[in-house]
Amino acid sequence: MKVIVTRPLGQAAPWVTRLQALGVEAQALPLLQIEPLADLAPLRAAWARLPGCAMVMFVSANAVGYFFAAAPNASTGTPASWPSGVWAASPGPGTTAALKQAGVPPSWLVEPDPQAGRFDSEALWAEVEFRPWAGRRVLVVRGEEGRDWLADALRARGAQVDFVAAYRRRAPAFDAAGQQLLADSLALPERYVWHFSSSEGIACLKGLQGPQSLGDRSGKVQPASDWAHSQALASHPRIVQSARDIGFGRVHEVGASAQAVADWLAQPPAGLRKSRRT
């Protein structure tokens, strides 16, 4: 089976490389395109406010990259100086790695317990919920839209939470190879398994109009919304449900790593490739 990696291009290519190194056939089909914002003034203003924050939560590696690209002196190549006493919070290993690469001292990083096996806002909250939040400022760095769950939890404890958008998402424009992969996955669903890492990407897939003009190998046209015979892997229960909501008949939750995907392919759970849901 071929794994279709749907992460944005910057993350999809390394994922394909890791999967191939594990003996998995994989191909990228990014369902989100990540772009910088035209106006960087809000990001620069956020940098000026950092010393007054108790914590800055980055929702993804993309949030880290675009936030630090707007840091003071970033255009000169000078590394940003992370203010002492400000926690940099991450929901998972990819974001943590990006923060370390950006120069945030490990002593000021906070992330979910790796042993918990779950990487999301809820898992991060388990690590920070007992800190004294009343009257303290928290900044959430994300795309133009996102979940408010962690912000709501912090506000319930008395924190003042602000958001700053570091990038914007939009649906991708597939090249000929991407359109053919999409058509093949619909025509021969038993040969492909989708790997989803965000509900936003699934929403973009739902909105696609193609590949009605491409057809399958028998010459029959396949509607883009007919996912009933397709199967997918997802890294979070919320994403699993999003895939089911657009019609994927078989969806399974796996760990948020290339190794977890390879392990599933080596020994898939009983029944996943049959015609019932998990």
Short mmCIF file of C-alpha atoms in Angstrom, two decimals:
data_model
loop_
_atom_site.label_atom_id
_atom_site.label_comp_id
_atom_site.label_asym_id
_atom_site.label_seq_id
_atom_site.Cartn_x
_atom_site.Cartn_y
_atom_site.Cartn_z
CA MET A 1 0.00 0.00 0.00
CA LYS A 2 1.09 3.56 -0.70
CA VAL A 3 0.75 6.15 2.07
CA ILE A 4 -0.51 9.56 0.94
CA VAL A 5 1.10 12.17 3.20
CA THR A 6 -1.15 15.22 3.42
CA ARG A 7 0.89 17.59 5.59
CA PRO A 8 1.89 21.00 4.19
CA LEU A 9 4.79 20.71 1.78
CA GLY A 10 7.47 21.80 4.26
CA GLN A 11 6.57 18.90 6.56
CA ALA A 12 5.33 16.42 3.94
CA ALA A 13 8.67 15.99 2.17
CA PRO A 14 10.60 15.00 5.35
CA TRP A 15 7.75 12.64 6.29
CA VAL A 16 7.94 10.91 2.91
CA THR A 17 11.71 10.54 3.37
CA ARG A 18 11.29 9.03 6.84
CA LEU A 19 8.59 6.62 5.67
CA GLN A 20 10.66 5.51 2.70
CA ALA A 21 13.63 4.90 5.01
CA LEU A 22 11.32 2.58 6.98
CA GLY A 23 10.47 0.65 3.82
CA VAL A 24 7.08 2.31 3.25
CA GLU A 25 6.02 3.50 -0.19
CA ALA A 26 4.84 7.08 0.28
CA GLN A 27 4.01 10.16 -1.75
CA ALA A 28 3.19 13.70 -0.72
CA LEU A 29 -0.15 15.31 -1.54
CA PRO A 30 -0.25 18.44 0.65
CA LEU A 31 -3.81 19.46 1.46
CA LEU A 32 -2.82 22.81 2.96
CA GLN A 33 -0.63 25.53 1.58
CA ILE A 34 1.06 27.65 4.24
CA GLU A 35 1.89 31.24 3.35
CA PRO A 36 3.37 34.23 5.19
CA LEU A 37 1.19 37.18 6.06
CA ALA A 38 1.46 40.37 4.06
CA ASP A 39 1.49 42.52 7.20
CA LEU A 40 4.17 41.56 9.75
CA ALA A 41 3.45 44.46 12.10
CA PRO A 42 1.33 42.37 14.55
CA LEU A 43 4.12 39.77 14.79
CA ARG A 44 6.74 42.41 15.45
CA ALA A 45 4.50 43.96 18.10
CA ALA A 46 4.12 40.52 19.70
CA TRP A 47 7.91 40.19 19.93
CA ALA A 48 8.03 43.51 21.79
CA ARG A 49 5.48 42.18 24.32
CA LEU A 50 7.23 38.86 24.96
CA PRO A 51 9.03 39.84 28.20
CA GLY A 52 5.64 40.54 29.80
CA CYS A 53 4.28 37.07 29.00
CA ALA A 54 4.35 34.07 31.29
CA MET A 55 4.05 31.65 28.36
CA VAL A 56 3.91 31.63 24.59
CA MET A 57 2.14 28.64 23.05
CA PHE A 58 3.08 27.70 19.48
CA VAL A 59 0.47 25.53 17.78
CA SER A 60 2.84 24.02 15.20
CA ALA A 61 6.30 24.07 13.67
CA ASN A 62 4.91 26.48 11.06
CA ALA A 63 3.90 28.87 13.83
CA VAL A 64 7.46 28.75 15.18
CA GLY A 65 9.05 29.32 11.78
CA TYR A 66 6.96 32.31 10.77
CA PHE A 67 7.06 33.87 14.25
CA PHE A 68 10.84 33.74 14.43
CA ALA A 69 11.12 34.99 10.84
CA ALA A 70 9.57 38.24 12.14
CA ALA A 71 11.94 38.52 15.12
CA PRO A 72 14.03 41.66 15.60
CA ASN A 73 17.13 41.53 13.37
CA ALA A 74 15.87 38.36 11.63
CA SER A 75 16.63 39.93 8.26
CA THR A 76 20.32 40.19 9.23
CA GLY A 77 20.54 36.52 10.19
CA THR A 78 21.09 37.34 13.85
CA PRO A 79 19.53 34.64 16.08
CA ALA A 80 16.59 35.82 18.16
CA SER A 81 17.13 36.10 21.89
CA TRP A 82 14.39 34.34 23.83
CA PRO A 83 13.54 36.26 27.02
CA SER A 84 14.41 34.52 30.27
CA GLY A 85 11.40 33.63 32.40
CA VAL A 86 9.02 33.10 29.46
CA TRP A 87 7.88 29.54 28.82
CA ALA A 88 7.70 28.40 25.20
CA ALA A 89 4.94 25.79 25.00
CA SER A 90 4.62 23.12 22.34
CA PRO A 91 1.89 20.54 21.66
CA GLY A 92 4.29 17.93 20.27
CA PRO A 93 7.78 16.82 19.18
CA GLY A 94 7.81 18.57 15.80
CA THR A 95 7.05 21.95 17.33
CA THR A 96 9.54 21.34 20.14
CA ALA A 97 12.28 20.54 17.62
CA ALA A 98 11.48 23.76 15.73
CA LEU A 99 11.71 25.79 18.96
CA LYS A 100 15.09 24.30 19.83
CA GLN A 101 16.35 24.98 16.33
CA ALA A 102 15.12 28.57 16.64
CA GLY A 103 17.26 29.00 19.75
CA VAL A 104 14.80 28.67 22.64
CA PRO A 105 16.74 27.30 25.64
CA PRO A 106 15.55 23.79 26.61
CA SER A 107 15.11 24.99 30.19
CA TRP A 108 12.23 27.23 29.04
CA LEU A 109 10.44 24.62 26.93
CA VAL A 110 7.28 22.87 28.05
CA GLU A 111 5.55 20.06 26.13
CA PRO A 112 3.31 17.01 26.73
CA ASP A 113 4.84 14.02 28.45
CA PRO A 114 6.20 11.79 25.62
CA GLN A 115 5.16 8.72 27.62
CA ALA A 116 1.53 9.81 27.42
CA GLY A 117 1.52 9.09 23.68
CA ARG A 118 -0.74 12.03 22.89
CA PHE A 119 0.30 15.39 21.47
CA ASP A 120 -2.33 18.13 21.47
CA SER A 121 -3.61 21.07 23.50
CA GLU A 122 -5.25 18.80 26.05
CA ALA A 123 -2.00 16.91 26.66
CA LEU A 124 -0.10 20.20 27.00
CA TRP A 125 -2.69 21.47 29.46
CA ALA A 126 -2.03 18.46 31.68
CA GLU A 127 1.55 19.72 32.05
CA VAL A 128 0.72 23.35 32.89
CA GLU A 129 -2.75 23.47 34.43
CA PHE A 130 -1.56 23.59 38.04
CA ARG A 131 0.65 26.64 37.55
CA PRO A 132 -0.58 29.98 38.95
CA TRP A 133 -2.29 31.58 35.97
CA ALA A 134 -4.40 34.29 37.59
CA GLY A 135 -3.41 37.68 36.19
CA ARG A 136 -0.67 36.28 33.95
CA ARG A 137 -0.40 36.91 30.21
CA VAL A 138 -0.25 34.13 27.63
CA LEU A 139 0.28 34.52 23.90
CA VAL A 140 -0.92 31.88 21.41
CA VAL A 141 0.91 31.88 18.06
CA ARG A 142 -1.12 30.18 15.32
CA GLY A 143 -2.56 30.59 11.82
CA GLU A 144 -5.34 33.03 11.06
CA GLU A 145 -7.80 30.61 12.69
CA GLY A 146 -7.51 27.76 15.16
CA ARG A 147 -8.90 26.01 18.20
CA ASP A 148 -9.62 28.06 21.32
CA TRP A 149 -9.66 25.11 23.73
CA LEU A 150 -6.39 25.87 25.52
CA ALA A 151 -7.12 29.60 25.60
CA ASP A 152 -10.51 28.92 27.20
CA ALA A 153 -8.91 26.66 29.82
CA LEU A 154 -6.31 29.31 30.68
CA ARG A 155 -8.91 32.07 30.88
CA ALA A 156 -10.95 29.92 33.23
CA ARG A 157 -7.92 30.00 35.56
CA GLY A 158 -7.68 33.79 35.33
CA ALA A 159 -5.04 34.19 32.61
CA GLN A 160 -5.17 36.92 29.99
CA VAL A 161 -4.79 35.22 26.61
CA ASP A 162 -3.97 36.95 23.34
CA PHE A 163 -3.61 35.50 19.83
CA VAL A 164 -1.31 36.46 17.02
CA ALA A 165 -1.50 35.04 13.52
CA ALA A 166 1.88 34.02 12.10
CA TYR A 167 0.74 32.62 8.76
CA ARG A 168 -2.30 31.82 6.67
CA ARG A 169 -3.59 28.57 5.23
CA ARG A 170 -5.23 28.01 1.89
CA ALA A 171 -6.25 25.08 -0.24
CA PRO A 172 -3.51 23.89 -2.58
CA ALA A 173 -3.48 23.89 -6.36
CA PHE A 174 -2.43 20.37 -7.42
CA ASP A 175 -0.02 19.87 -10.28
CA ALA A 176 -0.60 17.07 -12.82
CA ALA A 177 1.12 14.50 -10.59
CA GLY A 178 -1.03 15.49 -7.62
CA GLN A 179 -4.22 15.32 -9.65
CA GLN A 180 -3.27 11.87 -10.91
CA LEU A 181 -2.51 10.62 -7.39
CA LEU A 182 -5.91 11.88 -6.24
CA ALA A 183 -7.64 10.15 -9.14
CA ASP A 184 -5.74 6.88 -8.61
CA SER A 185 -6.55 6.86 -4.89
CA LEU A 186 -10.26 7.06 -5.72
CA ALA A 187 -10.11 4.52 -8.53
CA LEU A 188 -8.04 1.98 -6.55
CA PRO A 189 -8.74 2.73 -2.88
CA GLU A 190 -7.45 -0.65 -1.70
CA ARG A 191 -3.94 0.34 -2.80
CA TYR A 192 -3.74 3.58 -0.83
CA VAL A 193 -4.03 4.78 2.74
CA TRP A 194 -4.33 8.48 3.54
CA HIS A 195 -2.44 9.93 6.50
CA PHE A 196 -4.15 12.99 7.99
CA SER A 197 -2.57 15.32 10.52
CA SER A 198 -5.16 18.13 10.60
CA SER A 199 -8.88 18.63 10.30
CA GLU A 200 -8.22 21.75 8.21
CA GLY A 201 -6.55 19.60 5.54
CA ILE A 202 -9.52 17.26 5.49
CA ALA A 203 -11.83 20.25 5.02
CA CYS A 204 -9.77 21.25 1.98
CA LEU A 205 -10.08 17.71 0.60
CA LYS A 206 -13.83 17.89 1.04
CA GLY A 207 -13.94 21.11 -0.94
CA LEU A 208 -12.04 19.81 -3.94
CA GLN A 209 -14.01 19.70 -7.18
CA GLY A 210 -11.72 17.23 -9.01
CA PRO A 211 -10.95 14.71 -10.23
CA GLN A 212 -14.21 14.46 -12.16
CA SER A 213 -12.35 15.38 -15.36
CA LEU A 214 -9.62 12.80 -14.75
CA GLY A 215 -11.66 9.60 -14.39
CA ASP A 216 -10.21 6.30 -13.27
CA ARG A 217 -8.23 3.76 -15.24
CA SER A 218 -11.36 2.13 -16.63
CA GLY A 219 -12.50 5.46 -18.04
CA LYS A 220 -15.28 5.88 -15.49
CA VAL A 221 -15.58 9.21 -13.76
CA GLN A 222 -15.20 9.09 -9.97
CA PRO A 223 -16.85 11.81 -7.87
CA ALA A 224 -14.36 13.57 -5.58
CA SER A 225 -16.58 13.08 -2.53
CA ASP A 226 -16.87 9.29 -2.82
CA TRP A 227 -14.55 8.17 -0.02
CA ALA A 228 -16.67 5.26 1.22
CA HIS A 229 -14.14 2.65 0.06
CA SER A 230 -11.07 4.65 1.09
CA GLN A 231 -9.11 4.21 4.30
CA ALA A 232 -7.13 6.65 6.38
CA LEU A 233 -4.86 7.00 9.37
CA ALA A 234 -5.07 10.00 11.67
CA SER A 235 -3.04 11.23 14.62
CA HIS A 236 -5.89 12.43 16.87
CA PRO A 237 -9.51 11.41 17.65
CA ARG A 238 -10.77 14.78 16.41
CA ILE A 239 -9.05 14.23 13.06
CA VAL A 240 -10.39 10.67 12.89
CA GLN A 241 -13.90 12.06 13.24
CA SER A 242 -13.27 14.72 10.59
CA ALA A 243 -12.25 12.03 8.10
CA ARG A 244 -15.36 10.01 8.90
CA ASP A 245 -17.52 13.10 8.55
CA ILE A 246 -16.54 13.54 4.90
CA GLY A 247 -17.27 9.89 4.17
CA PHE A 248 -14.11 7.84 4.75
CA GLY A 249 -15.39 4.38 5.56
CA ARG A 250 -12.34 3.12 7.42
CA VAL A 251 -10.33 5.37 9.69
CA HIS A 252 -7.88 4.40 12.41
CA GLU A 253 -5.96 6.46 14.95
CA VAL A 254 -2.20 5.93 14.99
CA GLY A 255 0.63 7.61 16.85
CA ALA A 256 2.01 10.90 15.57
CA SER A 257 5.21 9.49 14.05
CA ALA A 258 6.41 7.87 10.85
CA GLN A 259 7.37 4.78 12.85
CA ALA A 260 3.78 4.42 14.09
CA VAL A 261 2.52 4.49 10.51
CA ALA A 262 5.10 1.91 9.45
CA ASP A 263 4.15 -0.31 12.40
CA TRP A 264 0.49 -0.14 11.45
CA LEU A 265 1.23 -1.09 7.86
CA ALA A 266 3.32 -4.02 9.05
CA GLN A 267 0.50 -5.34 11.24
CA PRO A 268 -2.81 -3.53 10.60
CA PRO A 269 -5.59 -3.97 13.14
CA ALA A 270 -8.03 -6.74 12.26
CA GLY A 271 -10.93 -5.51 10.21
CA LEU A 272 -9.59 -2.14 9.16
CA ARG A 273 -9.31 -3.13 5.53
CA LYS A 274 -12.70 -4.76 5.55
CA SER A 275 -15.92 -2.91 4.95
CA ARG A 276 -16.63 -1.82 8.50
CA ARG A 277 -15.49 1.14 10.52
CA THR A 278 -13.14 1.03 13.49
#
